[in-house]
Amino acid sequence: MAVIVEEELNVYQSAEARFEAAAKKLGLEEGVYRYLKCPDREITIYIPVARDSGDMEIFTGYRVLHSNVRGPGKGGIRFAPDVSLDEIRALAAWMTWKCAVVNIPFGGAKGGVICDPGKMSKTELERLTRRYTAQLSDWFGPERDIPAPDIGTDAQTMAWVMDTYAMHVNQATTAVVTGKPLELGGSQGRHEATGRGLMFCCNSVIAKLGMKREGCRVIIQGFGTVGSQAALLMDEAGYRIVGVADIHGGSYNEAGFDIAKLYDWVYTQRRPLPEFPAGGQRMSPQEILFRPCDILVPAATENQITAQNAQRLQCRVLCEGANGPTTWHADTIVEQKGIFVIPDILANAGGVTASYFEWVQDRQGFFWRESEVSERLQDVMDRSFAEIVRYAETNHVGNRTAAYMVAIERVARVLTLRGFYA
Ligand code: NAD
C-alpha cells in the first residue's frame, strides 16, 4: 500500500500539479503559464473580535484573488479551524478554472478565517464577519471580488457581509455577495444549486454509460448544503441513496434511505446522522467511501481519496461534490481502476453558476422564477458536461485533465486578447 506523503495532502500542491500537467499538454506559452500559475494577489488579516465574555480575541483571516482575467473574482468564505493560506490559494485557483469550465464571466477568489464556528455564538460570528468584511471593504465589490458561502458560513453570514459593505460604500449593494437570503436579493434555487448541478451531471453520465437511474446506487459523504440537497433531489429523481455520512459518522443500507426523513432527523430534530433509526450498518465517515455503489459523491471536504485508499473504491462513477476530495497522487489509481470521474471543477459548478444568476438578477433588479433558474442551470451543466467529455475523448485524456485544459485555454485566450498591461 502506498504511503501518504505530506505533500499529497497539501491541496495547493495538488491544484498546482494538475494545472502544470494540463498546461504542459496544452503547450501553453511560457509567459502566460507563469502568469496563470500565481494568484493575482493575496492578503492575511488579523481580526480583533470581542467574545461575549468581554475578552478580545484575534483571528487570522485570508482572501486570495487568483484571477480577474475573465471577470470579477468569485469565491466563498470558509470559517473552519484548519483553514490555511495554502488551502485558500488552491480553492481560489479552482474557482478560476471552475468559472471557465462552465463559461461564466468570473475569475476566481476565496477567503477564510481560522475559527471554529460551532464553538462561537451568533453574535460573535456576526462581529467576526463584519470586521473581516470591513477590513476588506476596498477589496470586495460587485465588479472586483464577490464572496459567497462555503464551509461554516451561510446565507445569514452573507447578509452581514452585504450590510457591512453597504455601510462602507453608503449604498445598498446586493450584488457584492451571492448566496444571500431571498428577501435581500438572493436567488431562487441557489441553496439547492450545487446539489442540483451534481444531479444533472449524474443524469448525463448514466445516459452516457447506458446505466439506469431507477435503483442506481449512490453514496454521499457529507450532509451539509451540498450533500443533503444532492441526496434529496437524487432520491426524489429515482436514485437509490445507499450510503450517507457526515462528520459524526456514516451509515450504509443496501435497501436505500428515506432521505426526506433523514433530512428531517438531522435538520429539524437536530439528531446525529449516524443514529438515524431507519439507518443501516454504521461506520466511520471515511469508510463509507469504500462500500459498493454505482456513483460515489464525496461532498464533505478535501483529501478524502488518497493514494493510500483509492484502491479500495468500489464505484463506477466518481462525482466530486466537494472541492479537492481526491488527491493528485490518487488520480492515477482512480484512472487505472476505470472509474468515470466527473471532476470537482465541473461537478460542483452548479453553485457558482447559480451565484452568477443571482449577481445578474441583482444587477438588473429583476428576479426569476425557480423553474427559470433550474432550467438555465441545466442548460449550463449539460452543455459543460458534454464539452468536457467530448474534449477528453478527442484528446485522449481523462475528464479531469480535459476540464483543466478547457478552462486554462479559455482564460489564456482572454488574457491574450486583453494583453499584458505595461
Ligand atoms: P457544509 O459545511 O454545509 O457541509 C459539510 C458537510 O460535510 C457536513 O455534513 C459535515 O458534517 C461533513 N463533513 C465535514 N468533514 C467531514 C469528514 N471528514 N467526513 C465526513 N463528513 C464530513 O459545507 P458545504 O457547503 O456542503 O460544502 C461541502 C464541500 O462542497 C466543500 O468542499 C465546499 O468547498 C464544496 N462546495 C460547496 C458549494 C456550495 O454551494 N455550498 C459549492 C461548490 C463546492
CSV table of C-alpha atoms and ligand atoms in Angstrom, one decimal:
chain,number,residue,atom,x,y,z
A,1,MET,CA,0.0,0.0,0.0
A,2,ALA,CA,1.3,3.5,-0.9
A,3,VAL,CA,2.3,5.8,2.0
A,4,ILE,CA,0.7,9.2,2.3
A,5,VAL,CA,3.4,11.7,1.7
A,6,GLU,CA,2.8,15.1,3.3
A,7,GLU,CA,2.7,16.9,0.0
A,8,GLU,CA,-0.1,14.6,-1.1
A,9,LEU,CA,-2.4,16.3,1.4
A,10,ASN,CA,-1.4,19.8,0.5
A,11,VAL,CA,-4.3,20.9,-1.7
A,12,TYR,CA,-2.3,23.8,-3.2
A,13,GLN,CA,0.4,21.4,-4.4
A,14,SER,CA,-2.4,19.1,-5.8
A,15,ALA,CA,-4.0,22.0,-7.6
A,16,GLU,CA,-0.6,23.2,-8.9
A,17,ALA,CA,0.3,19.7,-10.2
A,18,ARG,CA,-2.9,19.4,-12.1
A,19,PHE,CA,-2.5,22.9,-13.6
A,20,GLU,CA,1.1,22.1,-14.6
A,21,ALA,CA,0.1,18.8,-16.2
A,22,ALA,CA,-2.8,20.4,-18.2
A,23,ALA,CA,-0.7,23.5,-19.2
A,24,LYS,CA,2.1,21.2,-20.4
A,25,LYS,CA,-0.3,19.2,-22.6
A,26,LEU,CA,-1.7,22.4,-24.0
A,27,GLY,CA,1.8,23.7,-24.8
A,28,LEU,CA,0.9,26.9,-23.0
A,29,GLU,CA,3.1,29.8,-23.9
A,30,GLU,CA,5.7,30.3,-21.1
A,31,GLY,CA,4.7,33.9,-20.1
A,32,VAL,CA,1.0,33.0,-19.9
A,33,TYR,CA,1.9,29.9,-18.0
A,34,ARG,CA,3.9,31.8,-15.4
A,35,TYR,CA,1.1,34.5,-15.1
A,36,LEU,CA,-1.7,32.0,-14.6
A,37,LYS,CA,0.3,29.9,-12.1
A,38,CYS,CA,0.4,32.7,-9.5
A,39,PRO,CA,-2.5,34.4,-7.7
A,40,ASP,CA,-3.2,38.0,-8.7
A,41,ARG,CA,-3.0,39.0,-5.0
A,42,GLU,CA,-3.5,37.6,-1.5
A,43,ILE,CA,-3.9,39.2,1.9
A,44,THR,CA,-3.6,38.0,5.5
A,45,ILE,CA,-5.6,40.0,8.0
A,46,TYR,CA,-5.8,39.9,11.8
A,47,ILE,CA,-9.3,40.4,13.0
A,48,PRO,CA,-10.0,41.6,16.6
A,49,VAL,CA,-13.3,40.2,17.9
A,50,ALA,CA,-14.8,40.8,21.3
A,51,ARG,CA,-16.0,37.5,22.7
A,52,ASP,CA,-19.4,37.5,24.6
A,53,SER,CA,-17.3,37.2,27.8
A,54,GLY,CA,-15.8,40.6,27.0
A,55,ASP,CA,-12.3,39.1,26.2
A,56,MET,CA,-10.7,40.2,22.9
A,57,GLU,CA,-9.5,37.5,20.5
A,58,ILE,CA,-7.5,38.0,17.4
A,59,PHE,CA,-8.5,35.7,14.5
A,60,THR,CA,-6.4,35.2,11.3
A,61,GLY,CA,-8.2,35.6,8.0
A,62,TYR,CA,-7.3,35.4,4.3
A,63,ARG,CA,-8.5,36.5,1.0
A,64,VAL,CA,-6.9,35.4,-2.3
A,65,LEU,CA,-7.8,36.7,-5.7
A,66,HIS,CA,-6.4,34.2,-8.1
A,67,SER,CA,-7.6,35.8,-11.3
A,68,ASN,CA,-9.9,38.5,-12.6
A,69,VAL,CA,-8.9,38.0,-16.3
A,70,ARG,CA,-12.4,36.9,-17.3
A,71,GLY,CA,-14.4,39.0,-14.8
A,72,PRO,CA,-14.5,39.8,-11.1
A,73,GLY,CA,-13.2,37.3,-8.6
A,74,LYS,CA,-15.8,34.9,-7.3
A,75,GLY,CA,-15.4,32.6,-4.3
A,76,GLY,CA,-16.7,31.6,-0.9
A,77,ILE,CA,-15.7,32.5,2.6
A,78,ARG,CA,-14.8,29.5,4.8
A,79,PHE,CA,-14.9,29.5,8.6
A,80,ALA,CA,-13.1,26.5,9.9
A,81,PRO,CA,-10.3,25.6,12.4
A,82,ASP,CA,-8.0,24.1,9.7
A,83,VAL,CA,-8.1,27.0,7.2
A,84,SER,CA,-4.6,27.8,5.9
A,85,LEU,CA,-3.3,30.2,3.2
A,86,ASP,CA,-2.3,27.3,1.0
A,87,GLU,CA,-5.8,25.9,1.2
A,88,ILE,CA,-7.4,29.3,0.3
A,89,ARG,CA,-4.9,29.7,-2.6
A,90,ALA,CA,-5.9,26.3,-4.0
A,91,LEU,CA,-9.6,27.0,-3.6
A,92,ALA,CA,-9.1,30.4,-5.3
A,93,ALA,CA,-7.3,28.9,-8.3
A,94,TRP,CA,-10.0,26.2,-8.6
A,95,MET,CA,-12.7,28.9,-8.7
A,96,THR,CA,-10.9,30.4,-11.8
A,97,TRP,CA,-10.9,27.1,-13.6
A,98,LYS,CA,-14.4,26.2,-12.5
A,99,CYS,CA,-15.9,29.5,-13.7
A,100,ALA,CA,-14.1,28.9,-17.0
A,101,VAL,CA,-15.3,25.3,-17.3
A,102,VAL,CA,-18.9,26.5,-17.2
A,103,ASN,CA,-18.0,29.6,-19.2
A,104,ILE,CA,-19.4,32.2,-16.8
A,105,PRO,CA,-17.8,35.7,-16.8
A,106,PHE,CA,-16.0,35.4,-13.4
A,107,GLY,CA,-12.5,35.0,-12.2
A,108,GLY,CA,-11.5,33.0,-9.1
A,109,ALA,CA,-11.1,34.0,-5.5
A,110,LYS,CA,-11.6,32.5,-2.0
A,111,GLY,CA,-11.4,33.6,1.6
A,112,GLY,CA,-11.3,32.1,5.0
A,113,VAL,CA,-10.9,32.6,8.7
A,114,ILE,CA,-9.3,30.2,11.2
A,115,CYS,CA,-12.1,29.7,13.7
A,116,ASP,CA,-14.5,27.1,15.0
A,117,PRO,CA,-18.0,28.5,14.2
A,118,GLY,CA,-19.5,25.6,16.1
A,119,LYS,CA,-18.0,27.0,19.3
A,120,MET,CA,-18.9,30.6,18.7
A,121,SER,CA,-22.2,32.4,19.4
A,122,LYS,CA,-24.2,34.0,16.7
A,123,THR,CA,-23.3,37.5,17.9
A,124,GLU,CA,-19.6,36.6,17.9
A,125,LEU,CA,-19.9,35.2,14.4
A,126,GLU,CA,-21.6,38.4,13.3
A,127,ARG,CA,-18.8,40.6,14.8
A,128,LEU,CA,-16.2,38.4,13.1
A,129,THR,CA,-17.9,38.6,9.8
A,130,ARG,CA,-18.5,42.3,9.9
A,131,ARG,CA,-14.9,43.1,10.9
A,132,TYR,CA,-13.5,40.7,8.2
A,133,THR,CA,-15.7,42.5,5.6
A,134,ALA,CA,-14.8,45.9,6.9
A,135,GLN,CA,-11.1,45.2,6.6
A,136,LEU,CA,-11.7,44.0,3.0
A,137,SER,CA,-14.2,46.7,2.1
A,138,ASP,CA,-11.9,48.2,-0.6
A,139,TRP,CA,-11.1,44.7,-1.9
A,140,PHE,CA,-14.7,43.4,-2.3
A,141,GLY,CA,-17.2,44.8,-4.8
A,142,PRO,CA,-19.6,43.6,-7.5
A,143,GLU,CA,-17.0,44.4,-10.2
A,144,ARG,CA,-14.0,43.3,-8.1
A,145,ASP,CA,-14.5,40.3,-5.9
A,146,ILE,CA,-17.8,38.7,-4.9
A,147,PRO,CA,-17.9,36.3,-1.9
A,148,ALA,CA,-20.4,33.5,-1.3
A,149,PRO,CA,-21.0,30.9,1.5
A,150,ASP,CA,-18.6,28.0,1.9
A,151,ILE,CA,-18.0,25.6,4.8
A,152,GLY,CA,-19.0,27.2,8.1
A,153,THR,CA,-20.8,30.2,6.5
A,154,ASP,CA,-24.4,30.5,5.2
A,155,ALA,CA,-27.0,33.0,3.9
A,156,GLN,CA,-27.0,34.9,7.2
A,157,THR,CA,-23.3,35.4,7.0
A,158,MET,CA,-23.7,36.8,3.5
A,159,ALA,CA,-26.4,39.2,4.8
A,160,TRP,CA,-23.9,40.5,7.3
A,161,VAL,CA,-21.3,40.9,4.6
A,162,MET,CA,-23.7,42.7,2.3
A,163,ASP,CA,-24.8,45.1,5.1
A,164,THR,CA,-21.3,45.9,6.3
A,165,TYR,CA,-20.1,46.6,2.7
A,166,ALA,CA,-23.3,48.7,2.1
A,167,MET,CA,-22.4,50.8,5.2
A,168,HIS,CA,-18.9,51.4,3.9
A,169,VAL,CA,-19.9,52.4,0.4
A,170,ASN,CA,-23.0,54.2,1.6
A,171,GLN,CA,-25.4,52.4,-0.7
A,172,ALA,CA,-27.3,49.1,-0.7
A,173,THR,CA,-25.2,46.9,-2.9
A,174,THR,CA,-26.9,43.5,-3.1
A,175,ALA,CA,-24.6,42.2,-5.9
A,176,VAL,CA,-21.5,42.3,-3.7
A,177,VAL,CA,-22.3,38.8,-2.4
A,178,THR,CA,-24.2,35.8,-3.5
A,179,GLY,CA,-25.9,33.0,-1.5
A,180,LYS,CA,-27.9,35.8,0.3
A,181,PRO,CA,-31.4,35.3,1.8
A,182,LEU,CA,-34.1,35.7,-0.8
A,183,GLU,CA,-35.5,38.8,0.9
A,184,LEU,CA,-32.2,40.5,0.4
A,185,GLY,CA,-31.7,39.9,-3.3
A,186,GLY,CA,-30.9,36.2,-3.1
A,187,SER,CA,-31.9,33.9,-6.0
A,188,GLN,CA,-34.5,31.2,-6.0
A,189,GLY,CA,-32.8,27.8,-6.2
A,190,ARG,CA,-29.3,29.0,-5.1
A,191,HIS,CA,-29.4,26.9,-1.9
A,192,GLU,CA,-30.1,23.7,-3.9
A,193,ALA,CA,-28.0,24.6,-6.9
A,194,THR,CA,-24.7,22.7,-6.2
A,195,GLY,CA,-26.7,19.6,-5.4
A,196,ARG,CA,-28.9,20.0,-8.4
A,197,GLY,CA,-25.8,20.6,-10.6
A,198,LEU,CA,-24.3,17.3,-9.3
A,199,MET,CA,-27.6,15.5,-10.2
A,200,PHE,CA,-27.6,17.0,-13.7
A,201,CYS,CA,-24.0,15.6,-14.1
A,202,CYS,CA,-25.1,12.2,-12.8
A,203,ASN,CA,-28.1,12.2,-15.2
A,204,SER,CA,-25.7,12.9,-18.1
A,205,VAL,CA,-23.2,10.2,-17.0
A,206,ILE,CA,-25.8,7.5,-16.7
A,207,ALA,CA,-27.2,8.4,-20.1
A,208,LYS,CA,-23.7,8.2,-21.5
A,209,LEU,CA,-22.8,4.9,-19.8
A,210,GLY,CA,-26.2,3.3,-20.5
A,211,MET,CA,-27.0,2.9,-16.8
A,212,LYS,CA,-30.5,3.1,-15.3
A,213,ARG,CA,-31.4,5.9,-13.0
A,214,GLU,CA,-34.0,3.9,-11.1
A,215,GLY,CA,-32.2,1.9,-8.4
A,216,CYS,CA,-28.8,3.4,-9.3
A,217,ARG,CA,-26.9,3.1,-6.0
A,218,VAL,CA,-25.4,6.3,-4.7
A,219,ILE,CA,-23.2,7.0,-1.7
A,220,ILE,CA,-22.9,10.6,-0.5
A,221,GLN,CA,-20.2,11.7,2.0
A,222,GLY,CA,-21.2,15.0,3.6
A,223,PHE,CA,-24.7,16.0,4.5
A,224,GLY,CA,-24.3,19.8,4.5
A,225,THR,CA,-25.6,22.2,1.9
A,226,VAL,CA,-24.2,20.2,-1.0
A,227,GLY,CA,-24.6,16.7,0.2
A,228,SER,CA,-28.1,17.0,1.7
A,229,GLN,CA,-29.5,18.8,-1.3
A,230,ALA,CA,-28.0,16.3,-3.7
A,231,ALA,CA,-29.4,13.5,-1.6
A,232,LEU,CA,-32.9,15.0,-1.5
A,233,LEU,CA,-33.0,15.7,-5.2
A,234,MET,CA,-31.5,12.5,-6.4
A,235,ASP,CA,-33.7,10.4,-4.1
A,236,GLU,CA,-36.7,12.2,-5.5
A,237,ALA,CA,-35.5,11.6,-9.0
A,238,GLY,CA,-35.3,7.8,-8.5
A,239,TYR,CA,-31.7,7.2,-7.5
A,240,ARG,CA,-31.2,4.9,-4.5
A,241,ILE,CA,-29.1,6.6,-1.8
A,242,VAL,CA,-27.4,3.6,-0.1
A,243,GLY,CA,-24.8,5.4,1.9
A,244,VAL,CA,-24.6,8.7,3.8
A,245,ALA,CA,-22.1,10.3,6.2
A,246,ASP,CA,-21.3,13.5,8.0
A,247,ILE,CA,-18.6,14.4,10.3
A,248,HIS,CA,-20.2,12.3,13.1
A,249,GLY,CA,-20.2,9.0,11.1
A,250,GLY,CA,-21.6,7.1,8.2
A,251,SER,CA,-24.3,4.6,7.5
A,252,TYR,CA,-24.7,2.1,4.7
A,253,ASN,CA,-28.0,0.5,3.7
A,254,GLU,CA,-28.3,-1.5,0.5
A,255,ALA,CA,-32.1,-1.1,0.5
A,256,GLY,CA,-31.7,2.7,0.4
A,257,PHE,CA,-32.5,5.6,2.8
A,258,ASP,CA,-35.7,7.6,3.0
A,259,ILE,CA,-33.8,10.9,2.5
A,260,ALA,CA,-36.7,13.2,3.4
A,261,LYS,CA,-37.0,11.5,6.8
A,262,LEU,CA,-33.2,11.6,7.2
A,263,TYR,CA,-33.2,15.3,6.4
A,264,ASP,CA,-35.9,15.9,9.0
A,265,TRP,CA,-33.9,13.8,11.5
A,266,VAL,CA,-30.7,15.9,11.0
A,267,TYR,CA,-32.1,19.3,10.3
A,268,THR,CA,-35.5,19.6,12.2
A,269,GLN,CA,-34.9,17.2,15.1
A,270,ARG,CA,-31.2,18.1,15.2
A,271,ARG,CA,-30.2,14.5,15.9
A,272,PRO,CA,-26.9,12.9,14.9
A,273,LEU,CA,-27.0,11.4,11.4
A,274,PRO,CA,-25.4,8.0,12.3
A,275,GLU,CA,-28.2,7.4,14.9
A,276,PHE,CA,-31.0,7.7,12.2
A,277,PRO,CA,-33.4,4.9,13.3
A,278,ALA,CA,-34.0,3.5,9.8
A,279,GLY,CA,-30.3,3.6,9.1
A,280,GLY,CA,-28.1,0.7,8.1
A,281,GLN,CA,-24.7,-0.5,9.1
A,282,ARG,CA,-22.8,2.2,10.9
A,283,MET,CA,-19.2,3.1,10.1
A,284,SER,CA,-16.7,5.9,10.1
A,285,PRO,CA,-17.3,8.9,7.9
A,286,GLN,CA,-14.4,7.8,5.7
A,287,GLU,CA,-15.3,4.1,5.5
A,288,ILE,CA,-18.5,5.0,3.6
A,289,LEU,CA,-16.4,5.8,0.6
A,290,PHE,CA,-15.3,2.2,0.1
A,291,ARG,CA,-18.8,0.5,0.1
A,292,PRO,CA,-20.1,-0.8,-3.2
A,293,CYS,CA,-22.1,1.6,-5.2
A,294,ASP,CA,-22.6,2.9,-8.8
A,295,ILE,CA,-22.0,6.6,-8.1
A,296,LEU,CA,-19.8,7.9,-5.3
A,297,VAL,CA,-20.3,11.6,-4.3
A,298,PRO,CA,-17.7,12.9,-1.9
A,299,ALA,CA,-19.4,16.2,-0.8
A,300,ALA,CA,-17.7,16.9,2.5
A,301,THR,CA,-14.1,18.1,2.4
A,302,GLU,CA,-10.6,17.8,0.8
A,303,ASN,CA,-8.2,14.8,0.7
A,304,GLN,CA,-10.7,12.0,1.3
A,305,ILE,CA,-9.5,9.8,-1.6
A,306,THR,CA,-5.7,9.4,-1.4
A,307,ALA,CA,-3.0,7.1,-2.9
A,308,GLN,CA,-3.3,5.0,0.2
A,309,ASN,CA,-7.0,4.2,-0.1
A,310,ALA,CA,-8.0,4.8,-3.7
A,311,GLN,CA,-7.5,1.1,-4.5
A,312,ARG,CA,-10.4,0.3,-2.2
A,313,LEU,CA,-13.0,2.3,-4.1
A,314,GLN,CA,-15.9,0.2,-5.4
A,315,CYS,CA,-17.8,2.7,-7.5
A,316,ARG,CA,-18.2,3.0,-11.3
A,317,VAL,CA,-18.6,6.8,-11.3
A,318,LEU,CA,-16.9,9.4,-9.0
A,319,CYS,CA,-18.8,12.6,-9.0
A,320,GLU,CA,-16.9,15.2,-6.9
A,321,GLY,CA,-19.2,17.4,-4.9
A,322,ALA,CA,-16.5,18.8,-2.6
A,323,ASN,CA,-13.5,20.8,-3.8
A,324,GLY,CA,-10.4,18.6,-4.0
A,325,PRO,CA,-11.7,15.4,-2.4
A,326,THR,CA,-9.3,13.3,-4.5
A,327,THR,CA,-5.5,14.0,-4.2
A,328,TRP,CA,-3.3,14.3,-7.2
A,329,HIS,CA,-1.5,11.1,-6.2
A,330,ALA,CA,-4.8,9.2,-6.2
A,331,ASP,CA,-5.8,10.3,-9.7
A,332,THR,CA,-3.7,7.7,-11.4
A,333,ILE,CA,-5.1,4.9,-9.3
A,334,VAL,CA,-8.7,6.1,-9.9
A,335,GLU,CA,-8.0,6.2,-13.6
A,336,GLN,CA,-6.4,2.8,-13.7
A,337,LYS,CA,-9.5,1.3,-12.0
A,338,GLY,CA,-11.5,2.6,-14.9
A,339,ILE,CA,-13.7,4.8,-12.8
A,340,PHE,CA,-15.5,7.6,-14.7
A,341,VAL,CA,-14.6,10.8,-13.0
A,342,ILE,CA,-16.7,14.0,-13.0
A,343,PRO,CA,-14.1,16.3,-11.6
A,344,ASP,CA,-14.9,18.9,-8.9
A,345,ILE,CA,-14.4,21.9,-11.2
A,346,LEU,CA,-17.3,20.6,-13.3
A,347,ALA,CA,-19.4,18.5,-10.9
A,348,ASN,CA,-19.9,21.2,-8.2
A,349,ALA,CA,-20.0,24.2,-10.6
A,350,GLY,CA,-23.8,24.4,-10.2
A,351,GLY,CA,-23.3,26.5,-7.1
A,352,VAL,CA,-21.2,29.2,-8.8
A,353,THR,CA,-23.4,29.1,-11.8
A,354,ALA,CA,-26.5,29.9,-9.7
A,355,SER,CA,-24.4,32.6,-7.9
A,356,TYR,CA,-23.8,34.1,-11.4
A,357,PHE,CA,-27.5,34.1,-11.9
A,358,GLU,CA,-28.0,35.8,-8.6
A,359,TRP,CA,-25.5,38.5,-9.5
A,360,VAL,CA,-27.2,39.0,-12.8
A,361,GLN,CA,-30.6,39.3,-11.1
A,362,ASP,CA,-29.3,41.7,-8.5
A,363,ARG,CA,-27.8,44.0,-11.2
A,364,GLN,CA,-30.9,44.0,-13.3
A,365,GLY,CA,-33.2,44.3,-10.3
A,366,PHE,CA,-35.4,41.7,-11.8
A,367,PHE,CA,-35.9,38.2,-10.3
A,368,TRP,CA,-36.5,34.9,-12.0
A,369,ARG,CA,-38.8,32.0,-11.0
A,370,GLU,CA,-37.2,28.9,-9.5
A,371,SER,CA,-38.1,26.9,-12.7
A,372,GLU,CA,-36.2,29.5,-14.8
A,373,VAL,CA,-33.1,29.3,-12.6
A,374,SER,CA,-33.3,25.5,-12.7
A,375,GLU,CA,-33.8,25.4,-16.5
A,376,ARG,CA,-30.9,27.8,-17.1
A,377,LEU,CA,-28.7,25.8,-14.7
A,378,GLN,CA,-29.5,22.6,-16.5
A,379,ASP,CA,-28.5,24.2,-19.9
A,380,VAL,CA,-25.1,25.2,-18.4
A,381,MET,CA,-24.4,21.9,-16.7
A,382,ASP,CA,-25.5,19.7,-19.6
A,383,ARG,CA,-23.5,21.8,-22.1
A,384,SER,CA,-20.4,21.9,-19.9
A,385,PHE,CA,-20.5,18.1,-19.2
A,386,ALA,CA,-20.8,17.4,-22.9
A,387,GLU,CA,-17.9,19.8,-23.8
A,388,ILE,CA,-15.6,18.3,-21.2
A,389,VAL,CA,-16.3,14.7,-22.1
A,390,ARG,CA,-16.0,15.4,-25.8
A,391,TYR,CA,-12.7,17.1,-25.3
A,392,ALA,CA,-11.4,14.2,-23.2
A,393,GLU,CA,-12.4,11.7,-25.8
A,394,THR,CA,-11.0,13.7,-28.7
A,395,ASN,CA,-7.7,14.4,-27.0
A,396,HIS,CA,-7.3,11.0,-25.3
A,397,VAL,CA,-7.0,12.5,-21.7
A,398,GLY,CA,-9.0,11.9,-18.6
A,399,ASN,CA,-12.0,14.1,-17.8
A,400,ARG,CA,-10.1,16.0,-15.0
A,401,THR,CA,-7.3,16.9,-17.3
A,402,ALA,CA,-9.8,17.8,-20.0
A,403,ALA,CA,-11.6,20.1,-17.6
A,404,TYR,CA,-8.4,21.9,-16.7
A,405,MET,CA,-7.3,22.1,-20.3
A,406,VAL,CA,-10.6,23.6,-21.5
A,407,ALA,CA,-10.5,26.1,-18.6
A,408,ILE,CA,-6.9,27.1,-19.0
A,409,GLU,CA,-7.4,27.6,-22.7
A,410,ARG,CA,-10.4,29.8,-22.1
A,411,VAL,CA,-8.6,32.0,-19.6
A,412,ALA,CA,-5.4,32.1,-21.7
A,413,ARG,CA,-7.4,33.2,-24.8
A,414,VAL,CA,-8.9,36.2,-22.9
A,415,LEU,CA,-5.5,37.0,-21.4
A,416,THR,CA,-4.0,37.1,-24.9
A,417,LEU,CA,-6.8,39.2,-26.3
A,418,ARG,CA,-6.5,41.7,-23.4
A,419,GLY,CA,-2.7,41.7,-23.4
A,420,PHE,CA,-0.4,42.4,-20.5
A,421,TYR,CA,-0.8,46.0,-19.3
A,422,ALA,CA,2.5,47.9,-19.1
B,1,NAD,P1,-21.3,22.3,4.9
B,1,NAD,O1,-20.5,22.9,5.9
B,1,NAD,O2,-22.7,22.8,4.7
B,1,NAD,O3,-21.3,20.7,5.0
B,1,NAD,C1,-20.2,19.9,5.1
B,1,NAD,C2,-20.7,18.5,5.5
B,1,NAD,O4,-19.6,17.6,5.5
B,1,NAD,C3,-21.3,18.4,6.9
B,1,NAD,O5,-22.4,17.5,6.8
B,1,NAD,C4,-20.1,17.9,7.7
B,1,NAD,O6,-20.6,17.2,8.9
B,1,NAD,C5,-19.5,17.0,6.7
B,1,NAD,N1,-18.1,16.7,7.0
B,1,NAD,C6,-17.1,17.5,7.3
B,1,NAD,N2,-15.9,16.9,7.4
B,1,NAD,C7,-16.2,15.6,7.2
B,1,NAD,C8,-15.4,14.4,7.1
B,1,NAD,N3,-14.1,14.4,7.4
B,1,NAD,N4,-16.0,13.2,6.8
B,1,NAD,C9,-17.4,13.2,6.6
B,1,NAD,N5,-18.1,14.3,6.6
B,1,NAD,C10,-17.6,15.5,6.9
B,1,NAD,O7,-20.4,22.6,3.5
B,1,NAD,P2,-20.9,22.6,2.0
B,1,NAD,O8,-21.3,24.0,1.6
B,1,NAD,O9,-21.9,21.5,1.8
B,1,NAD,O10,-19.6,22.2,1.3
B,1,NAD,C11,-19.1,20.9,1.2
B,1,NAD,C12,-18.0,20.9,0.1
B,1,NAD,O11,-18.5,21.3,-1.1
B,1,NAD,C13,-16.8,21.8,0.4
B,1,NAD,O12,-15.6,21.2,-0.2
B,1,NAD,C14,-17.1,23.0,-0.4
B,1,NAD,O13,-16.0,23.8,-0.7
B,1,NAD,C15,-17.8,22.4,-1.6
B,1,NAD,N6,-18.6,23.3,-2.4
B,1,NAD,C16,-19.7,23.9,-1.8
B,1,NAD,C17,-20.6,24.7,-2.6
B,1,NAD,C18,-21.8,25.3,-2.0
B,1,NAD,O14,-22.6,25.8,-2.8
B,1,NAD,N7,-22.0,25.3,-0.7
B,1,NAD,C19,-20.3,24.8,-4.0
B,1,NAD,C20,-19.2,24.1,-4.5
B,1,NAD,C21,-18.4,23.4,-3.7
